[in-house]
CSV table of C-alpha atoms and ligand atoms in Angstrom, one decimal:
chain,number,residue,atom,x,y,z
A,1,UNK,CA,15.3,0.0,53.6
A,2,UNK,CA,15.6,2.4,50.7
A,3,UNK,CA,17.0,1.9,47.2
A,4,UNK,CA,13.6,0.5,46.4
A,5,UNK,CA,12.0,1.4,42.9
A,6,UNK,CA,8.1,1.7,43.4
A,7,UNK,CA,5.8,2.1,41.1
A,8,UNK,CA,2.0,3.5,41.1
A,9,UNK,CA,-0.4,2.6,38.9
A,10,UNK,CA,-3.3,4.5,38.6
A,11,UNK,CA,-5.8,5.4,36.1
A,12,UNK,CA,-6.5,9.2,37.2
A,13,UNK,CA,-4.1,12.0,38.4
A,14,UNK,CA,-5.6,12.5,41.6
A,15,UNK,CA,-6.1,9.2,42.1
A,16,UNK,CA,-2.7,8.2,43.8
A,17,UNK,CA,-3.1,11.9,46.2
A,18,UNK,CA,-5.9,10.1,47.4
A,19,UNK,CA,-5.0,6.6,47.2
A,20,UNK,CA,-1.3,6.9,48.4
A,21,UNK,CA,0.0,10.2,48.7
A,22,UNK,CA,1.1,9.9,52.0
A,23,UNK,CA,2.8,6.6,51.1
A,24,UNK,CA,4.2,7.9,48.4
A,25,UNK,CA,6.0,10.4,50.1
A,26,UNK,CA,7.3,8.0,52.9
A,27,UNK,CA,8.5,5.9,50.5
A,28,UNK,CA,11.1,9.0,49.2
A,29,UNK,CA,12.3,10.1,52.4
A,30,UNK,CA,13.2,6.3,52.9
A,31,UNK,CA,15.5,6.9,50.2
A,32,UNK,CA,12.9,5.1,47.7
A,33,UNK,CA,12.3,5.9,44.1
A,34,UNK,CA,9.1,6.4,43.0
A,35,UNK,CA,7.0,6.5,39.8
A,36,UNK,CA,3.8,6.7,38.7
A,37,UNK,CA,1.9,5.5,35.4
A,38,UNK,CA,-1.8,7.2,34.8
A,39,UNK,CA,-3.9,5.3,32.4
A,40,UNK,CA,-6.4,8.0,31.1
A,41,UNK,CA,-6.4,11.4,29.8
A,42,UNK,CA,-8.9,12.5,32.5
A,43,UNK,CA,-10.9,14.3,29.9
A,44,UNK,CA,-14.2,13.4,29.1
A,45,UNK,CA,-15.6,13.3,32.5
A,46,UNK,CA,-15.5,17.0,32.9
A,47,UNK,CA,-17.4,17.4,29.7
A,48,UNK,CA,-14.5,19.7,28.3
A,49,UNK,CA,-11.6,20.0,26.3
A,50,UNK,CA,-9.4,21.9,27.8
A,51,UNK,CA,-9.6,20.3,31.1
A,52,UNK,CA,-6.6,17.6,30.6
A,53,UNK,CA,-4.4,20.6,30.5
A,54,UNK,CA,-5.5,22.0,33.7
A,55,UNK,CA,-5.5,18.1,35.2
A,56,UNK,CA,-2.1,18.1,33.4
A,57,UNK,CA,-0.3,20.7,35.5
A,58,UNK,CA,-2.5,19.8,38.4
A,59,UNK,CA,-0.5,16.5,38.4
A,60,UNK,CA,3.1,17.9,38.2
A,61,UNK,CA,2.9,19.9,40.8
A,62,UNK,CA,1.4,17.3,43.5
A,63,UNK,CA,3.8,15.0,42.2
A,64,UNK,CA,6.6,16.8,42.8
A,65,UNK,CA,5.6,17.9,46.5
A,66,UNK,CA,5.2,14.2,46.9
A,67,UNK,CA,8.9,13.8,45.5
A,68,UNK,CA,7.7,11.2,42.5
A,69,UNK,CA,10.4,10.5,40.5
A,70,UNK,CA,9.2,10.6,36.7
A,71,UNK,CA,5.4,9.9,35.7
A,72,UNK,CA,3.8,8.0,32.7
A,73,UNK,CA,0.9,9.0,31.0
A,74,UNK,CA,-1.2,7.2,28.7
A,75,UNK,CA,-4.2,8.2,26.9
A,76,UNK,CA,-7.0,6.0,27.0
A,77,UNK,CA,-10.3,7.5,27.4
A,78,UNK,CA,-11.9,8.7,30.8
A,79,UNK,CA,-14.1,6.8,32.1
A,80,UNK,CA,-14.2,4.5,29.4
A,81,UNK,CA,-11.7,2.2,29.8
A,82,UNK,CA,-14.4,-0.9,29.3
A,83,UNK,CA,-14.1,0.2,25.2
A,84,UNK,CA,-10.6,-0.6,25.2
A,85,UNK,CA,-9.6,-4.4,25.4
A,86,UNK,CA,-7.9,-5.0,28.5
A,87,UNK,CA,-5.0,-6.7,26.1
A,88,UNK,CA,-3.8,-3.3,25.0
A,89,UNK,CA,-3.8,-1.8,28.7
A,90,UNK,CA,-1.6,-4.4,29.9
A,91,UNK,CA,0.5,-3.7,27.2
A,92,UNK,CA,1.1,-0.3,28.2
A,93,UNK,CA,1.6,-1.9,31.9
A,94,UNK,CA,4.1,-4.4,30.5
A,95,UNK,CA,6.4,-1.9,28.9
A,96,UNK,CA,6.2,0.5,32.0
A,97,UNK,CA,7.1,-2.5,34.6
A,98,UNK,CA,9.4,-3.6,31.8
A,99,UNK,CA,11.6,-0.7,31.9
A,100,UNK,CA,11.6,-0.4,35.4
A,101,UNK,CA,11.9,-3.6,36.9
A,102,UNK,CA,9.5,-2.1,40.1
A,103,UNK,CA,10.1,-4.1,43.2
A,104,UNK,CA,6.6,-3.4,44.7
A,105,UNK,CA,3.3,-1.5,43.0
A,106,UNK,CA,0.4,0.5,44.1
A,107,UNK,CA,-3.0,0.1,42.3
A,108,UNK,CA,-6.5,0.4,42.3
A,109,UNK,CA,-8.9,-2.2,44.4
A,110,UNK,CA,-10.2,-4.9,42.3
A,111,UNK,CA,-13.7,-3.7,43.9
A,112,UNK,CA,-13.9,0.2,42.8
A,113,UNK,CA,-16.9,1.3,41.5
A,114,UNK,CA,-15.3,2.9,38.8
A,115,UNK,CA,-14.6,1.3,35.9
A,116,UNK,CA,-11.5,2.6,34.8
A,117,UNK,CA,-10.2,1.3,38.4
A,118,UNK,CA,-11.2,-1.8,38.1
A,119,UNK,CA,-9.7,-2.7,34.5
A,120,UNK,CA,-6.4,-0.8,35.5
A,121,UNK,CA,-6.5,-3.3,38.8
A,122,UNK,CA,-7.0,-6.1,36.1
A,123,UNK,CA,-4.0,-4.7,33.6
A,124,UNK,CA,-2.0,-4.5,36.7
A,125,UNK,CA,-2.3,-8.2,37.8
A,126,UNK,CA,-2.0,-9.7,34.5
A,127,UNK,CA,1.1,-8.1,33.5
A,128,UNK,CA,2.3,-8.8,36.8
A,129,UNK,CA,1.6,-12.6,36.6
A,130,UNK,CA,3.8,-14.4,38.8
A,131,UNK,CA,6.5,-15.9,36.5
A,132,UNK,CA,10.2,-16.3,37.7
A,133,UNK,CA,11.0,-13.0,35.6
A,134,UNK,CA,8.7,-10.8,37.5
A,135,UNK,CA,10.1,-8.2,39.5
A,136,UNK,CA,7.1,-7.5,41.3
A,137,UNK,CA,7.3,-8.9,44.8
A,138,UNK,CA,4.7,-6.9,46.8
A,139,UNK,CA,1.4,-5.8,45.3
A,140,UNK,CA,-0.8,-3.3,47.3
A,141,UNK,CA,-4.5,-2.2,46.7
A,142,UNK,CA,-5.3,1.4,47.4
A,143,UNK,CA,-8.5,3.0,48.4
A,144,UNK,CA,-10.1,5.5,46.6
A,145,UNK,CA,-12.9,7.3,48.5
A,146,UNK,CA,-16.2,8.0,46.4
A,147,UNK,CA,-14.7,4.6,44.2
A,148,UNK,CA,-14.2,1.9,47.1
A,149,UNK,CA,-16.7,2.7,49.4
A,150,UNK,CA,-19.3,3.0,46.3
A,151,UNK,CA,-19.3,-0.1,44.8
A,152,UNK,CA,-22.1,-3.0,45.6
A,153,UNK,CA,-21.4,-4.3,49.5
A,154,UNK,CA,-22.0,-7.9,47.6
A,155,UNK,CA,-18.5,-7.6,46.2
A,156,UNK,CA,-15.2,-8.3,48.0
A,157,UNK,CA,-14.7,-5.8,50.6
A,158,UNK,CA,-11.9,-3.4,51.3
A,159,UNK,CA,-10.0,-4.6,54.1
A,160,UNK,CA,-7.2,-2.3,55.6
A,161,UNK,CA,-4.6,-4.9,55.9
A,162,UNK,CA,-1.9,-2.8,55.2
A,163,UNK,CA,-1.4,0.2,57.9
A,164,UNK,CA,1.0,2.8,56.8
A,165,UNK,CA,1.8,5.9,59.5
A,166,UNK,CA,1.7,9.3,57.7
A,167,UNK,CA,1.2,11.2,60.4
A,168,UNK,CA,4.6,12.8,58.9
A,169,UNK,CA,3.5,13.0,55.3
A,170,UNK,CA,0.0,14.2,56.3
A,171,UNK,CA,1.0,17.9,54.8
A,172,UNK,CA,2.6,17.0,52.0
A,173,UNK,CA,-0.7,14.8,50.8
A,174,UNK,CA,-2.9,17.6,51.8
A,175,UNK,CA,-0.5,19.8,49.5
A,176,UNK,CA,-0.9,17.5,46.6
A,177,UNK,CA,-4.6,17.0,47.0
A,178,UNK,CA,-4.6,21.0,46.8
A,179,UNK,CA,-2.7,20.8,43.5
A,180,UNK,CA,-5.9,18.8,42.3
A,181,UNK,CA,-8.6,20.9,44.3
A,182,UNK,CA,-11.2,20.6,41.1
A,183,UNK,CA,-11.3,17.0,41.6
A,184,UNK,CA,-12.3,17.9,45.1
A,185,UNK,CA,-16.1,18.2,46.3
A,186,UNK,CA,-17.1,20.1,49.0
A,187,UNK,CA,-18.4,18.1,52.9
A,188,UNK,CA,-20.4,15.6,53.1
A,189,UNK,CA,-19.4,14.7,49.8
A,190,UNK,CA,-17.0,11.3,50.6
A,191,UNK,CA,-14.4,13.4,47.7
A,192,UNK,CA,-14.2,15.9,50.4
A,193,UNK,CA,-10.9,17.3,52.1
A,194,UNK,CA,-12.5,16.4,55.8
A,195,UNK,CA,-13.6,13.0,54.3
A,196,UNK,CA,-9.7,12.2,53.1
A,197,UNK,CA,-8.7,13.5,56.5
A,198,UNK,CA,-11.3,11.5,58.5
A,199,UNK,CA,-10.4,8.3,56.7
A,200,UNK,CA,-6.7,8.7,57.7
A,201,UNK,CA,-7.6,9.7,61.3
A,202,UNK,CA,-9.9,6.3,61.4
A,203,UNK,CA,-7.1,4.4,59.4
A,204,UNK,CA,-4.4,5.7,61.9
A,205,UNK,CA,-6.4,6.0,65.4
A,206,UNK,CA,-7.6,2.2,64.7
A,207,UNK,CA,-4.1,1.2,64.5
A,208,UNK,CA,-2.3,3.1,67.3
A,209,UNK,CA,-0.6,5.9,65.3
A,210,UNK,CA,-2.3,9.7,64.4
A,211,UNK,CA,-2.9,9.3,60.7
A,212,UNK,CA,-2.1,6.5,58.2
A,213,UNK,CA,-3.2,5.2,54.7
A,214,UNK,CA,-4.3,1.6,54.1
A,215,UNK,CA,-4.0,-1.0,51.6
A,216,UNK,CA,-5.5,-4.3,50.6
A,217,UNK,CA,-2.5,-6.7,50.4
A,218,UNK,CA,-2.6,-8.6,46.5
A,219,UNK,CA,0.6,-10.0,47.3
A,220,UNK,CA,4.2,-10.3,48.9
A,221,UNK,CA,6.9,-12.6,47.9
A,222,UNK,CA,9.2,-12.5,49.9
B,1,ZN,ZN1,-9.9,7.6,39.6
């Protein structure tokens, strides 16, 4: 494989560390290009202004230990993605996917608690609706610990369907989730380093290999 242009969808920086860091980084030393669009300022949810700068440089650096390619930011507001009609984030979607032509995407879970998740999951599949134009062949839902696991157990369920090994990315996501070590909470909160590690362990040691990251599969066309 290789030669692939991937594309991450995600409404907070941190959120693809978490979600797909590992992957991420697989994905470029398969000789993969890989991007990443973030849908909020990650602002308001801190309570302070100057927080999106810190969040800002936070981002750079863990993308570039996970060898992303060029990032999109957009500016809708933190944690209140629900004022914004879901129109105008699919718009920003369109134009990314649009000038890239992506051949898979990762996003957020239809299911996340969080709110900004679940409209970014719902920008994602409409501007990916399945005409003969779009590019996207494989869709892949990420989880998001203290987002997945949070939401009501009455709605659709996370299922690791995907299994990705990144038993040789494990350091680089660890890297990048140090970039965004603010975000992180301290044991047994489920935002916690050993949480992120014990997920990957269970991931991995479920499916015969030391660490790996899962995703929910949305689709694959092949
Ligand atoms: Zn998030």
């Amino acid at each position: 494989m290789g030669n692939r242009k991937i594309l991450v969808v995600a409404a907070h920086s941190d959120d693809e560390a978490l979600g797909c860091g590992g992957t991420i980084a697989k994905h470029v030393d398969n000789g993969d290009d890989v991007f990443v669009a973030f849908m909020t300022n990650g602002v308001a949810a801190r309570g302070s202004d100057d927080g999106s700068d810190d969040r800002h440089v936070a981002s750079k650096s863990a993308l570039s230990i996970l060898g992303v390619k060029k990032a999109f930011r957009f500016d809708f507001p933190d944690n209140q993605m629900d004022t914004i009609p879901l129109l105008s984030v699919t718009k920003e979607v369109e134009k990314v996917i649009s000038e890239l032509s992506p051949d898979i995407i990762y996003t957020h879970f239809s299911g996340d608690l969080n709110v900004d998740h679940q409209i970014t999951h719902k920008a994602v599949m409409t501007a990916c609706r399945p005409q003969p134009w779009c590019s996207v062949k494989e869709i892949y839902c990420f989880e998001v610990l203290s987002a997945t696991e949070w939401n009501s157990k009455s709605l659709g369920t996370f299922l690791p369907q995907k299994i990705v090994d990144i038993t040789n990315q494990w350091d680089r996501k660890t890297s990048a989730l140090e970039c965004y070590a603010q975000e992180m909470r301290a044991a047994p909160h489920s935002r916690s380093y050993e949480a992120v590690e014990a997920l990957a362990v269970l991931r991995g040691q479920t499916h015969g290999v030391p660490r790996a990251e899962s995703f929910y599969v949305e689709r694959i066309v092949e």
